[in-house]
mmCIF file of C-alpha atoms and ligand atoms in Angstrom:
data_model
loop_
_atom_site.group_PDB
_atom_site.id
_atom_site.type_symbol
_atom_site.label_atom_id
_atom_site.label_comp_id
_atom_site.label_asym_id
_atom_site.label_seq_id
_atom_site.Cartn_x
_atom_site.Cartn_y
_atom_site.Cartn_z
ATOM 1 C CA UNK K 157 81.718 94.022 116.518
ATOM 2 C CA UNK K 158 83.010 95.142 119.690
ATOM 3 C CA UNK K 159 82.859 94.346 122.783
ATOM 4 C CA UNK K 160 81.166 96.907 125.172
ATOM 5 C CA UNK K 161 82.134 96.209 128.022
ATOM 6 C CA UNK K 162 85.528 97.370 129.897
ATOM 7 C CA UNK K 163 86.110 93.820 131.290
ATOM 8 C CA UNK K 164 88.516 91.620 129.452
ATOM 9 C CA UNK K 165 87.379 90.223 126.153
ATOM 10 C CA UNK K 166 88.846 86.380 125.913
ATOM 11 C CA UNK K 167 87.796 84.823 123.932
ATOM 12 C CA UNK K 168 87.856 87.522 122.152
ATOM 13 C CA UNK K 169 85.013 88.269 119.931
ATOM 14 C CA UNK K 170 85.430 88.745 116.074
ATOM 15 C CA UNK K 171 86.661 92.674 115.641
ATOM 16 C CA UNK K 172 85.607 94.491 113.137
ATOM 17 C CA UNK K 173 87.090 97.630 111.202
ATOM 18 C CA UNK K 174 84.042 98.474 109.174
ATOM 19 C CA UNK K 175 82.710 96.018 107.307
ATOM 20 C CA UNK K 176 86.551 94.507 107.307
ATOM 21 C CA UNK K 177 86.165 90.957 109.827
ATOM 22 C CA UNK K 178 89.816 90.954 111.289
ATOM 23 C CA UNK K 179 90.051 87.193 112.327
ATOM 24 C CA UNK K 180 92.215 86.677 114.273
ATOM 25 C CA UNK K 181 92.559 90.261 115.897
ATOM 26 C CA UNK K 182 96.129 90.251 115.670
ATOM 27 C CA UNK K 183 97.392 92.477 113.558
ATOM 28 C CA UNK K 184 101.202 93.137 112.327
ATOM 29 C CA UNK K 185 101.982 96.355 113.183
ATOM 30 C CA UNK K 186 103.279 99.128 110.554
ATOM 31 C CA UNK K 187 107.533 99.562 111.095
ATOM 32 C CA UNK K 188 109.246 101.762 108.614
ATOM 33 C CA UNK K 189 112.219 99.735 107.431
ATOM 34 C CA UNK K 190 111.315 97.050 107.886
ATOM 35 C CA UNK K 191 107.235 95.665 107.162
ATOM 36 C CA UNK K 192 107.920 95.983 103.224
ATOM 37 C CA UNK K 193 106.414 93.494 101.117
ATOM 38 C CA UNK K 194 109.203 90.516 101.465
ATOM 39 C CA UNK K 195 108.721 91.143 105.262
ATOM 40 C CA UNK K 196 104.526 90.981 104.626
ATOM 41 C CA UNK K 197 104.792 87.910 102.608
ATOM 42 C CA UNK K 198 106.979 86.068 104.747
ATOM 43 C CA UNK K 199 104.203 86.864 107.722
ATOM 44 C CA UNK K 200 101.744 85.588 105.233
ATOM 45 C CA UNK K 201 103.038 82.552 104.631
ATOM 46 C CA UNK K 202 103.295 81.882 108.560
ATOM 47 C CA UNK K 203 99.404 82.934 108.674
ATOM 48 C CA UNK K 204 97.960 84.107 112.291
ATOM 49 C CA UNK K 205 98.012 88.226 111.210
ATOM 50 C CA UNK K 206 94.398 89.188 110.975
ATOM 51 C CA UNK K 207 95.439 92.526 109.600
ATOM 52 C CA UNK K 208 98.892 93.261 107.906
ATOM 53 C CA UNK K 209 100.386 96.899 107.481
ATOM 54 C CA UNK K 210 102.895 98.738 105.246
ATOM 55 C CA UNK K 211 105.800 100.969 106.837
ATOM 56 C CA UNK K 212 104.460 104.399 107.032
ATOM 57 C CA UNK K 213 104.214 106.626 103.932
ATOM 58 C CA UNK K 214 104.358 110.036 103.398
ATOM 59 C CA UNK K 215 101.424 111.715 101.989
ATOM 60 C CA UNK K 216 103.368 114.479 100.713
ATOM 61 C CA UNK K 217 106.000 111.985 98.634
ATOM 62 C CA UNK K 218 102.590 109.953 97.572
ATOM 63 C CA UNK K 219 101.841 113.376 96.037
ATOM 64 C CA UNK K 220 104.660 113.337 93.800
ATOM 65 C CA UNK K 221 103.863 109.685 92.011
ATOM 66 C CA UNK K 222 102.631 109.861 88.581
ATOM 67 C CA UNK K 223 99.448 108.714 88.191
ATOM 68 C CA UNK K 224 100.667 105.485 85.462
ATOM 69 C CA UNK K 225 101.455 101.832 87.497
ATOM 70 C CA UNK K 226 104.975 101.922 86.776
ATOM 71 C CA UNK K 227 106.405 105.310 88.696
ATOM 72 C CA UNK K 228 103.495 103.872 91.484
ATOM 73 C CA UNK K 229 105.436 100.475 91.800
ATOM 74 C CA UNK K 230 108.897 103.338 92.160
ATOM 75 C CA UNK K 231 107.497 104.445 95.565
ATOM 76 C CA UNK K 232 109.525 102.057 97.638
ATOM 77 C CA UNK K 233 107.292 102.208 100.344
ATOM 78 C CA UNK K 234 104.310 100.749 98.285
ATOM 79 C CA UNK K 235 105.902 97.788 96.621
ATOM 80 C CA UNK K 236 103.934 94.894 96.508
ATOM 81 C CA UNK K 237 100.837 97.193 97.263
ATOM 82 C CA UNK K 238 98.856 97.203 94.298
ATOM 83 C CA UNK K 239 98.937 93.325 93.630
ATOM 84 C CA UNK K 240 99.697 91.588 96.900
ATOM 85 C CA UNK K 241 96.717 89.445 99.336
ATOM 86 C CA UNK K 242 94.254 91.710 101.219
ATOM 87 C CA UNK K 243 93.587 92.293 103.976
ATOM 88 C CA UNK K 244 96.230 95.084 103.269
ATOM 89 C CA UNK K 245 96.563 98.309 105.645
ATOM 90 C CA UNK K 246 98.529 101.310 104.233
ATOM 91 C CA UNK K 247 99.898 103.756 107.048
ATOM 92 C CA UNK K 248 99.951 107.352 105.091
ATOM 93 C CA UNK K 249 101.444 110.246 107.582
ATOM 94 C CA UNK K 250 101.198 114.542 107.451
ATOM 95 C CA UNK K 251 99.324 116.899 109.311
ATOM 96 C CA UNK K 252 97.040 118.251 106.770
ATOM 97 C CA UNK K 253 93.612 116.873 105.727
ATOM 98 C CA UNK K 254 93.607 118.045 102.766
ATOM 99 C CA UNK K 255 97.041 116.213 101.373
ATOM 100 C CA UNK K 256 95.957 113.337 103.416
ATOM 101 C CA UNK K 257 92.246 113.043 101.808
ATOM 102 C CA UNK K 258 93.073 113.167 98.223
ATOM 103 C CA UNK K 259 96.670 110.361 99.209
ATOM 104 C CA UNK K 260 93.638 108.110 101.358
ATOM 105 C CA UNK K 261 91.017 108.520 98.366
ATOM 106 C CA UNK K 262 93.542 106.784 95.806
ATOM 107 C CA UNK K 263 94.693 104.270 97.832
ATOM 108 C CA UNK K 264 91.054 103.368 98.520
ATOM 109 C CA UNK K 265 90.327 103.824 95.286
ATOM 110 C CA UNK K 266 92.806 102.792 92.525
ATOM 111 C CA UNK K 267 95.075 100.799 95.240
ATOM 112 C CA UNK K 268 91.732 99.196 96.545
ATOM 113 C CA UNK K 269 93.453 98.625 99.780
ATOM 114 C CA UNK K 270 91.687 97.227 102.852
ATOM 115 C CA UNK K 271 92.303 100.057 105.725
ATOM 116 C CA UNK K 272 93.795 103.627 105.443
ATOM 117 C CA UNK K 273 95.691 103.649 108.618
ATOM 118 C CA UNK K 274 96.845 107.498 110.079
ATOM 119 C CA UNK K 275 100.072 107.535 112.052
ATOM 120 C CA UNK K 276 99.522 109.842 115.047
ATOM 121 C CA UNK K 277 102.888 108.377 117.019
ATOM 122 C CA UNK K 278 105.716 108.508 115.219
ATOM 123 C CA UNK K 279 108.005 110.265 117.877
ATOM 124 C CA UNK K 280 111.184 110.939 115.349
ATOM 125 C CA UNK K 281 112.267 114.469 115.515
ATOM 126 C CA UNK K 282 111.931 114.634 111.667
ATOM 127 C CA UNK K 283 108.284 113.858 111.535
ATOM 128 C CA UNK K 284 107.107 115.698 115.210
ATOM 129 C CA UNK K 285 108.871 118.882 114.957
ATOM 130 C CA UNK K 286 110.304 119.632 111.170
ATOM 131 C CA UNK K 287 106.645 118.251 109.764
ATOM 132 C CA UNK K 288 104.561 119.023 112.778
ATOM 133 C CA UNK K 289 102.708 115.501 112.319
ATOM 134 C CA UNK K 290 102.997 111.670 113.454
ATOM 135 C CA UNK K 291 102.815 112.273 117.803
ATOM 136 C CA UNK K 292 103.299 116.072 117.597
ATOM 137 C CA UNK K 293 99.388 116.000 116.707
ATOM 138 C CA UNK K 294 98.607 114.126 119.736
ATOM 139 C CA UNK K 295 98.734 117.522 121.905
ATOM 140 C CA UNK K 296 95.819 118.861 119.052
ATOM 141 C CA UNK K 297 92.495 116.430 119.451
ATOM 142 C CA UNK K 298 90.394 118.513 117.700
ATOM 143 C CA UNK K 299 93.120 118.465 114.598
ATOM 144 C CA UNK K 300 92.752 114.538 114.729
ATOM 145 C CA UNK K 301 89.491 115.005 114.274
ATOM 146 C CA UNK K 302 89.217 116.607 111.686
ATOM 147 C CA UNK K 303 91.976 114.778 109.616
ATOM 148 C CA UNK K 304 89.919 111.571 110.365
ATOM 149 C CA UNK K 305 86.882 113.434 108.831
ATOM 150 C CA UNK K 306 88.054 114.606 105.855
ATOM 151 C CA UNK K 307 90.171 111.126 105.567
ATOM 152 C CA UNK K 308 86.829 109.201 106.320
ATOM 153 C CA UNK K 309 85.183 111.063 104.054
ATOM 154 C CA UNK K 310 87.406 110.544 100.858
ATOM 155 C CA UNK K 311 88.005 107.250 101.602
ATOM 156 C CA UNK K 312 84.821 105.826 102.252
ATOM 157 C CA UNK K 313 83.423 103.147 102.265
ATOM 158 C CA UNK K 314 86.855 101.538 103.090
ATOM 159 C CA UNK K 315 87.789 101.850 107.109
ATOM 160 C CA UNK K 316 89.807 104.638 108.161
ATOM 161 C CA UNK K 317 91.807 103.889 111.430
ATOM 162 C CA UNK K 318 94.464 105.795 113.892
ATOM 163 C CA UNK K 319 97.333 104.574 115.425
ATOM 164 C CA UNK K 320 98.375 106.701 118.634
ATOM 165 C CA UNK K 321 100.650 107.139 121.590
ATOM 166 C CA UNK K 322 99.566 107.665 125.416
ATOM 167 C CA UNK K 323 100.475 111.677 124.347
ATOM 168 C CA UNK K 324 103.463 113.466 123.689
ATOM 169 C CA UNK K 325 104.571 113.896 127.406
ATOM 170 C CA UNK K 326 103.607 111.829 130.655
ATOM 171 C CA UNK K 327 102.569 115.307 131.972
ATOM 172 C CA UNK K 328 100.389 115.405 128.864
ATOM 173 C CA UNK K 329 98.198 111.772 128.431
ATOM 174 C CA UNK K 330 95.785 112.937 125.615
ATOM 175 C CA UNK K 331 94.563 109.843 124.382
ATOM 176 C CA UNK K 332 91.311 109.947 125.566
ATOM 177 C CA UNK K 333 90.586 113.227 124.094
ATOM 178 C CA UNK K 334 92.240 111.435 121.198
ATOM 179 C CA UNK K 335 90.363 108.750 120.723
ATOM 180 C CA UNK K 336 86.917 110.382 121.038
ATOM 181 C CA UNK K 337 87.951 112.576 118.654
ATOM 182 C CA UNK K 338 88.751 109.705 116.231
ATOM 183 C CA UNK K 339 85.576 107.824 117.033
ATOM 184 C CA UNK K 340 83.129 111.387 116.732
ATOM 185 C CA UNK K 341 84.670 112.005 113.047
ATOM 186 C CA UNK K 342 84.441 108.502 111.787
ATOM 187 C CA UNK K 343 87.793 106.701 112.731
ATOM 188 C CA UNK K 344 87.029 102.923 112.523
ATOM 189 C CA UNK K 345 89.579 101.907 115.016
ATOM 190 C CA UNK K 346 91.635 103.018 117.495
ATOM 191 C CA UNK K 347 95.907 101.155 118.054
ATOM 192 C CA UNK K 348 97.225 102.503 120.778
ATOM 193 C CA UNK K 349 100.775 102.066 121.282
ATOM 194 C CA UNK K 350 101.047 102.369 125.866
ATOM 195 C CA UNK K 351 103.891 104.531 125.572
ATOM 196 C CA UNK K 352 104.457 108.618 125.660
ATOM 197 C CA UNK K 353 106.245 110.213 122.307
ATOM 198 C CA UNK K 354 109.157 111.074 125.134
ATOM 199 C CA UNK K 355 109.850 108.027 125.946
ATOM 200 C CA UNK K 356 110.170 106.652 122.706
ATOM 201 C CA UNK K 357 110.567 102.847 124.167
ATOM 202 C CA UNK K 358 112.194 103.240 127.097
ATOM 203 C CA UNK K 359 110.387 101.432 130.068
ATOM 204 C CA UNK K 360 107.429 98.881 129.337
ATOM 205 C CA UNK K 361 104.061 99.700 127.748
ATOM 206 C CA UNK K 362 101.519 100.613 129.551
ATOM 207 C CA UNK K 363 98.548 98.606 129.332
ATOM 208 C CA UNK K 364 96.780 99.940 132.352
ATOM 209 C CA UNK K 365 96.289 103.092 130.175
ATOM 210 C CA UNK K 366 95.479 101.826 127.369
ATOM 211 C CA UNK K 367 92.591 99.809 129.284
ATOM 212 C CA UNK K 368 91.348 103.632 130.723
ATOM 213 C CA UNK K 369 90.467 104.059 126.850
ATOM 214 C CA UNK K 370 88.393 101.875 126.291
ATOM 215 C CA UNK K 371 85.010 103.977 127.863
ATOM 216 C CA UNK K 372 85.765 107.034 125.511
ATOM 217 C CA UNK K 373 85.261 104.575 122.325
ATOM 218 C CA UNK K 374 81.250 103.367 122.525
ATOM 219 C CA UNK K 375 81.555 102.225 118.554
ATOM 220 C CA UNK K 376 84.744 101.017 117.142
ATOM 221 C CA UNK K 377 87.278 99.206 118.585
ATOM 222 C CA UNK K 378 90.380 99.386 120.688
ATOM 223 C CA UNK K 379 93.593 97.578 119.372
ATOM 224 C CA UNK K 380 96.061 97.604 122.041
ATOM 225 C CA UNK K 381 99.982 97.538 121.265
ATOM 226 C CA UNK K 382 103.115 97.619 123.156
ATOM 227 C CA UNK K 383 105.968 94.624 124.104
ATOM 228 C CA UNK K 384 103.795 91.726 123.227
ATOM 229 C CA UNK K 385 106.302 88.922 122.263
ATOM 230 C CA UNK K 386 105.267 85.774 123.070
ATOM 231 C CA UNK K 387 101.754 83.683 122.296
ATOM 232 C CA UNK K 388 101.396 84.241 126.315
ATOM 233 C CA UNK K 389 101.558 87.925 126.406
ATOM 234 C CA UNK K 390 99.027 87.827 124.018
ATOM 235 C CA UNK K 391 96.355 85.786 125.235
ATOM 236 C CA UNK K 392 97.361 87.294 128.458
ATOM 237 C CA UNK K 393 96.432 90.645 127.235
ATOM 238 C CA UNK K 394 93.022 89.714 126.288
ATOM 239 C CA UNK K 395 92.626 88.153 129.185
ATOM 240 C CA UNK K 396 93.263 90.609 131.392
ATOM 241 C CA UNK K 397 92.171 94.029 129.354
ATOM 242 C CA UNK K 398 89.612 95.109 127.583
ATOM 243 C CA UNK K 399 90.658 94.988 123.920
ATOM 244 C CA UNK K 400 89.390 94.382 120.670
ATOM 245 C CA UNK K 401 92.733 93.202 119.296
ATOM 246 C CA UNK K 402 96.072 93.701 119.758
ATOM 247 C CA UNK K 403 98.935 94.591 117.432
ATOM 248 C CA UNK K 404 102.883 93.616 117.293
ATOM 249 C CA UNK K 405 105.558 94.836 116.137
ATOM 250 C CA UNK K 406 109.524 93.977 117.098
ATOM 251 C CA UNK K 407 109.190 91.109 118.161
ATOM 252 C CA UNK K 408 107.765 89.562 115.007
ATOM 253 C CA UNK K 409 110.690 90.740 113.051
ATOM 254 C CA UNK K 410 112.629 87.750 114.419
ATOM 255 C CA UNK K 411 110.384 85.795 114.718
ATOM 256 C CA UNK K 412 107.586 86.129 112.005
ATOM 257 C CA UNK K 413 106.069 83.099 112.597
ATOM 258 C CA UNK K 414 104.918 84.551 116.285
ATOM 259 C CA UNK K 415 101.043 85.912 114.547
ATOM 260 C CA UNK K 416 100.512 82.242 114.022
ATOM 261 C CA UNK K 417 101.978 80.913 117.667
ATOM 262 C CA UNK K 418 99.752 83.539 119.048
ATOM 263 C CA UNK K 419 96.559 82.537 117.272
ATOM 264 C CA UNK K 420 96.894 79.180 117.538
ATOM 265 C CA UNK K 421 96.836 79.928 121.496
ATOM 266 C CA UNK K 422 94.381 82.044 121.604
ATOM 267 C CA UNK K 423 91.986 79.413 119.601
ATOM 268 C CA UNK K 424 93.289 76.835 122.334
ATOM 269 C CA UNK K 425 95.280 74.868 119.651
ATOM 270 C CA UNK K 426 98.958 73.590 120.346
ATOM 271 C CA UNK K 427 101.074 76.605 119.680
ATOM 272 C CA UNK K 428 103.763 75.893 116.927
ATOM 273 C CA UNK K 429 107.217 75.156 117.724
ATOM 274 C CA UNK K 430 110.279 77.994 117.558
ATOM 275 C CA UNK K 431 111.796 77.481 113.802
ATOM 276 C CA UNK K 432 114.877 75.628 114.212
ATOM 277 C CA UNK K 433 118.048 76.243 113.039
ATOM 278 C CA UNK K 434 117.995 74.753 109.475
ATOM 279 C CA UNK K 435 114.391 76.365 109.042
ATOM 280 C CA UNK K 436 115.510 79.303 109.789
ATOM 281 C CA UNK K 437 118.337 79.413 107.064
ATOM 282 C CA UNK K 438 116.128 78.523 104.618
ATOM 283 C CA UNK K 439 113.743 81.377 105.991
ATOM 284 C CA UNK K 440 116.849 84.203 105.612
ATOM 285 C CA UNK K 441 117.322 82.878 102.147
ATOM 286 C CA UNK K 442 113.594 82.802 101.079
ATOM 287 C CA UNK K 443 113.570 86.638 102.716
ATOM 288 C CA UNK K 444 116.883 87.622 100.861
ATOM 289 C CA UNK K 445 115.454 86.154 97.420
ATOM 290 C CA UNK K 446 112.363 88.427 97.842
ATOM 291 C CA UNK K 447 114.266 91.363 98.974
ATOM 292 C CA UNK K 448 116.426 90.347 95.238
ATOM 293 C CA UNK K 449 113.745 90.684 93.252
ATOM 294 C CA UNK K 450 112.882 94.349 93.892
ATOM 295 C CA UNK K 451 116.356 95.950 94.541
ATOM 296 C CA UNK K 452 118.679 93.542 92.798
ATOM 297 C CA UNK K 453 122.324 93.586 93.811
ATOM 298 C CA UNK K 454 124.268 94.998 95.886
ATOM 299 C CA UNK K 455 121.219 96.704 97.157
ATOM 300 C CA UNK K 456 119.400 93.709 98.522
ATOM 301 C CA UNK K 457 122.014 92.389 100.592
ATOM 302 C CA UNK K 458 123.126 95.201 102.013
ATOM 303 C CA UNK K 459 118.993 95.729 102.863
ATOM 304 C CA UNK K 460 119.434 92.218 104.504
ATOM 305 C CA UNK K 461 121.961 92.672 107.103
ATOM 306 C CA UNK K 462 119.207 94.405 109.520
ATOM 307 C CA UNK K 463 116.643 91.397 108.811
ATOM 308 C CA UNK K 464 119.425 89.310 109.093
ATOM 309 C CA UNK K 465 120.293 90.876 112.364
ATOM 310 C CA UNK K 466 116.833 90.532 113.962
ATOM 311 C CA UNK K 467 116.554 86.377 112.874
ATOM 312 C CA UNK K 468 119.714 85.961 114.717
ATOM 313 C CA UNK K 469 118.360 87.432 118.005
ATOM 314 C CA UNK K 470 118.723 84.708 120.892
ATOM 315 C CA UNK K 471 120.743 81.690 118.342
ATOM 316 C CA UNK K 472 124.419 81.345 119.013
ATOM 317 C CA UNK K 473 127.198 83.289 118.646
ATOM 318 C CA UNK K 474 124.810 86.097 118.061
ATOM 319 C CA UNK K 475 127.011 88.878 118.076
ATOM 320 C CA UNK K 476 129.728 87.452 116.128
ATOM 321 C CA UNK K 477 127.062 86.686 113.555
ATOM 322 C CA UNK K 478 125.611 90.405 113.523
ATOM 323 C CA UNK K 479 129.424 91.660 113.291
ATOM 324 C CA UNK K 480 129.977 89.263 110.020
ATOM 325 C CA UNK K 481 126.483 90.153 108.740
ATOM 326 C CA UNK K 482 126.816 94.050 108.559
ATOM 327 C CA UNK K 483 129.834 94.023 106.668
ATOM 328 C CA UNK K 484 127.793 92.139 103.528
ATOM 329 C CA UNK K 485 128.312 93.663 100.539
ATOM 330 C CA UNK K 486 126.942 90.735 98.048
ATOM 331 C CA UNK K 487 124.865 87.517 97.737
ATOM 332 C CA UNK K 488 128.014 85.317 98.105
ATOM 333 C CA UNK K 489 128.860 87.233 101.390
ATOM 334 C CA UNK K 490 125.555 86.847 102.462
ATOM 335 C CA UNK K 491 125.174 82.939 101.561
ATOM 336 C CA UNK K 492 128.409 82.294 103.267
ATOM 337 C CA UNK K 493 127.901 83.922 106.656
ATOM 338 C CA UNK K 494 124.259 82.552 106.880
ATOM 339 C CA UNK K 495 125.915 78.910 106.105
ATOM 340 C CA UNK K 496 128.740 79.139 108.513
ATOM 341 C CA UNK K 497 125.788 80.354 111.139
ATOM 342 C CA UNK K 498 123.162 78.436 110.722
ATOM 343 C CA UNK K 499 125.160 75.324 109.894
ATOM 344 C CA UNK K 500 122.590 72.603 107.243
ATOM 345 C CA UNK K 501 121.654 69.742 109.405
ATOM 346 C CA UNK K 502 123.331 66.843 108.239
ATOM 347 C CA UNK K 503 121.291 63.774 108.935
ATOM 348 C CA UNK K 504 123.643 60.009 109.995
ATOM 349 C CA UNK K 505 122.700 57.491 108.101
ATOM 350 C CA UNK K 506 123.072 54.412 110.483
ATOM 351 C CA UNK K 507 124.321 51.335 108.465
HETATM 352 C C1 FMN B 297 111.973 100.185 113.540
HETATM 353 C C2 FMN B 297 110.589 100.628 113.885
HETATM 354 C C3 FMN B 297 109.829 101.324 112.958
HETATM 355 C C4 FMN B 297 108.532 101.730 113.270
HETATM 356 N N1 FMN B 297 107.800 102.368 112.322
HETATM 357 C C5 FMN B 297 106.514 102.694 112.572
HETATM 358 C C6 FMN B 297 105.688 103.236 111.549
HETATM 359 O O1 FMN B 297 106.102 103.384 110.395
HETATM 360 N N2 FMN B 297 104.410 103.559 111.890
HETATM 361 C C7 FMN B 297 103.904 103.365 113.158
HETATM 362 O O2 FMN B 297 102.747 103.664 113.410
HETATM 363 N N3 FMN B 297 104.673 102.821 114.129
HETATM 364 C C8 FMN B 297 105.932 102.474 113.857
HETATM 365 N N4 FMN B 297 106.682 101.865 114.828
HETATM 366 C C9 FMN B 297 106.071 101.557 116.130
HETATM 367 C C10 FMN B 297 105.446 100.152 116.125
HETATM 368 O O3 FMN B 297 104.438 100.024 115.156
HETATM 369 C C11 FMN B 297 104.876 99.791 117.517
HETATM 370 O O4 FMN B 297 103.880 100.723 117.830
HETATM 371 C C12 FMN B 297 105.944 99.809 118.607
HETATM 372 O O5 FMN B 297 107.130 99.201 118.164
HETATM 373 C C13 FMN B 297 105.452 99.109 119.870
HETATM 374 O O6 FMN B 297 105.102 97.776 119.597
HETATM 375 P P1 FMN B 297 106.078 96.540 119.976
HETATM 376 O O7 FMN B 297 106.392 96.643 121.431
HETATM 377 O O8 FMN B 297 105.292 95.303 119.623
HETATM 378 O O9 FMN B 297 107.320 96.693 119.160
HETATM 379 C C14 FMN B 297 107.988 101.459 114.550
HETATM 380 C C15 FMN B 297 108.760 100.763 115.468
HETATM 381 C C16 FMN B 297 110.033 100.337 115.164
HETATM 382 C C17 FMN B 297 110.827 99.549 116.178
#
């Protein structure tokens, strides 16, 4: 469902992508680096993401998997895939149909995951102008199109979505070109991220714009992203623009449990408490022992520092802590800087 309107949509009704119910329409945004599965699982646990996402893959690496589960699970980018909760959303990335059809029909098919998601914003040199994909396409509606065709078409019946930029240049705002594109050849949703590929994420986002989308789109629905990070920016968005959903991203890294702050707020519920100190160690070490599991060591704590990094945003002595933390070369290392940091309450026993 979605609603038709272009006034605000709070409460907002139940959205929709396909026959996928996204309840609550929050949904954690894709980040490459970063939304792997020990990231995913550690949002699941918190609850309050309606729809979760992978980092972004490339279609052309997908290519090169073996078809057997074992060199599938080697794809870093799809650990967890296969086996994890749905709703799942994989983010696949390339400029041609054709590679992106047959990557989109097996993850539908023998991944079974819940969305394919196509990135249409990435704004990195590496993706835009050596692979002429990601935001580069945003300056080509009609090739959008017809990527979301064929995509939709090999994919089906599971949702195919988009996830855009404003355009590549302020000169140059093609999203609404964009997004009728994506709704006329089958897209089932629309994110759009209120920034311009130039400015990368400079300035603030710009919801006003993403608000002038919402007439092209008569079916599916408009997920709005961009510098949400609190429970009151997001019932603050739905109150005051007309979107289906809305989507976060880095502000969630440091604080995971912020999908389930925000949809306990916008259900009018008492918004849970900030983890405290002690709750967060236990939190780094629950997302280092995940982050074990897959890479072993050294490789998993030296992955850690950056998730490390973003827990410590806003606690004390956070500079001193990210110095200590990205010099980490081992579990020890890791265990004593997090201890020293976020110090284990130690409870007075009054006699
Ligand atoms: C480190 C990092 C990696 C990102 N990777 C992706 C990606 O793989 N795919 C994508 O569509 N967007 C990616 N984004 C953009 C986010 O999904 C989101 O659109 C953007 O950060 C704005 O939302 P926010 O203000 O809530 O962070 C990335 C952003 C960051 C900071």
């Amino acid at each position: 469902m979605i609603s038709t309107s272009n006034t605000p949509n709070f409460p907002p009704a139940p959205l929709k992508i396909g026959n996928l119910v996204v309840d609550p329409p929050i949904l954690q945004a894709p980040m490459a680096g970063f939304t792997n599965y020990a990231y995913r699982q550690i949002v699941r646990d918190f609850g309050g993401a309606g729809l979760q996402a992978t980092e972004m893959v490339s279609a052309q690496g997908f290519m090169n998997i073996g078809p057997d589960e074992e060199t599938k699970e080697d794809h870093p980018r799809l650990w967890g895939v296969m086996d994890e909760a749905r709703p799942l959303a994989v983010q696949i990335w390339d400029n041609d149909p054709e590679t992106l059809a047959q990557v989109g029909r097996r993850l539908a098919q023998d991944y079974r995951v819940s969305v394919v998601d196509i990135n249409f914003g990435c704004p990195v040199k590496q993706v835009t102008q050596r692979a002429k994909s990601g935001s580069y396409l945003l300056k080509f509606p009609d090739r959008v199109g017809q990527i979301v065709q064929r995509v939709a078409e090999a994919c089906a019946p599971t949702p195919v979505t988009a996830k855009i930029r404003l355009g590549c240049t302020r000169e140059q705002i093609t999203a609404f070109e964009v997004a009728q594109a994506v709704e006329e050849a089958g897209g089932a949703a629309l994110t759009v991220h209120g920034r311009v590929a130039k400015e990368f994420f400079k300035g603030s986002a710009d919801w006003e714009t993403i608000a002038e989308i919402k007439p092209y789109l008569k079916k599916i629905p408009l997920i709005g992203n961009g510098d949400l990070d609190s429970a009151e920016k997001v019932v603050h968005a739905f109150k005051t623009y007309p979107v289906d959903g809305v989507m976060i991203a880095r502000a969630a890294l440091g604080k995971p449990w912020l999908f389930a702050q925000a949809a306990a707020a916008l259900n009018g519920e008492t918004v849970p408490p900030d983890l405290n100190l002690e709750q967060e160690r236990q939190l780094l070490m629950k997302h280092w022992e995940l982050l074990v599991q897959r890479f072993e060591e050294p490789k998993a704590s030296v992955l850690m520092r950056k998730f490390a990094c973003c827990y410590a945003q806003g606690r004390p002595n956070v500079r001193e802590f990210r110095t200590k933390i990205s010099k980490i070369q081992s579990g020890e290392d890791f265990y004593r800087v997090v201890e020293k940091y976020f110090p284990r309450e130690t409870t007075t026993v009054n006699t």
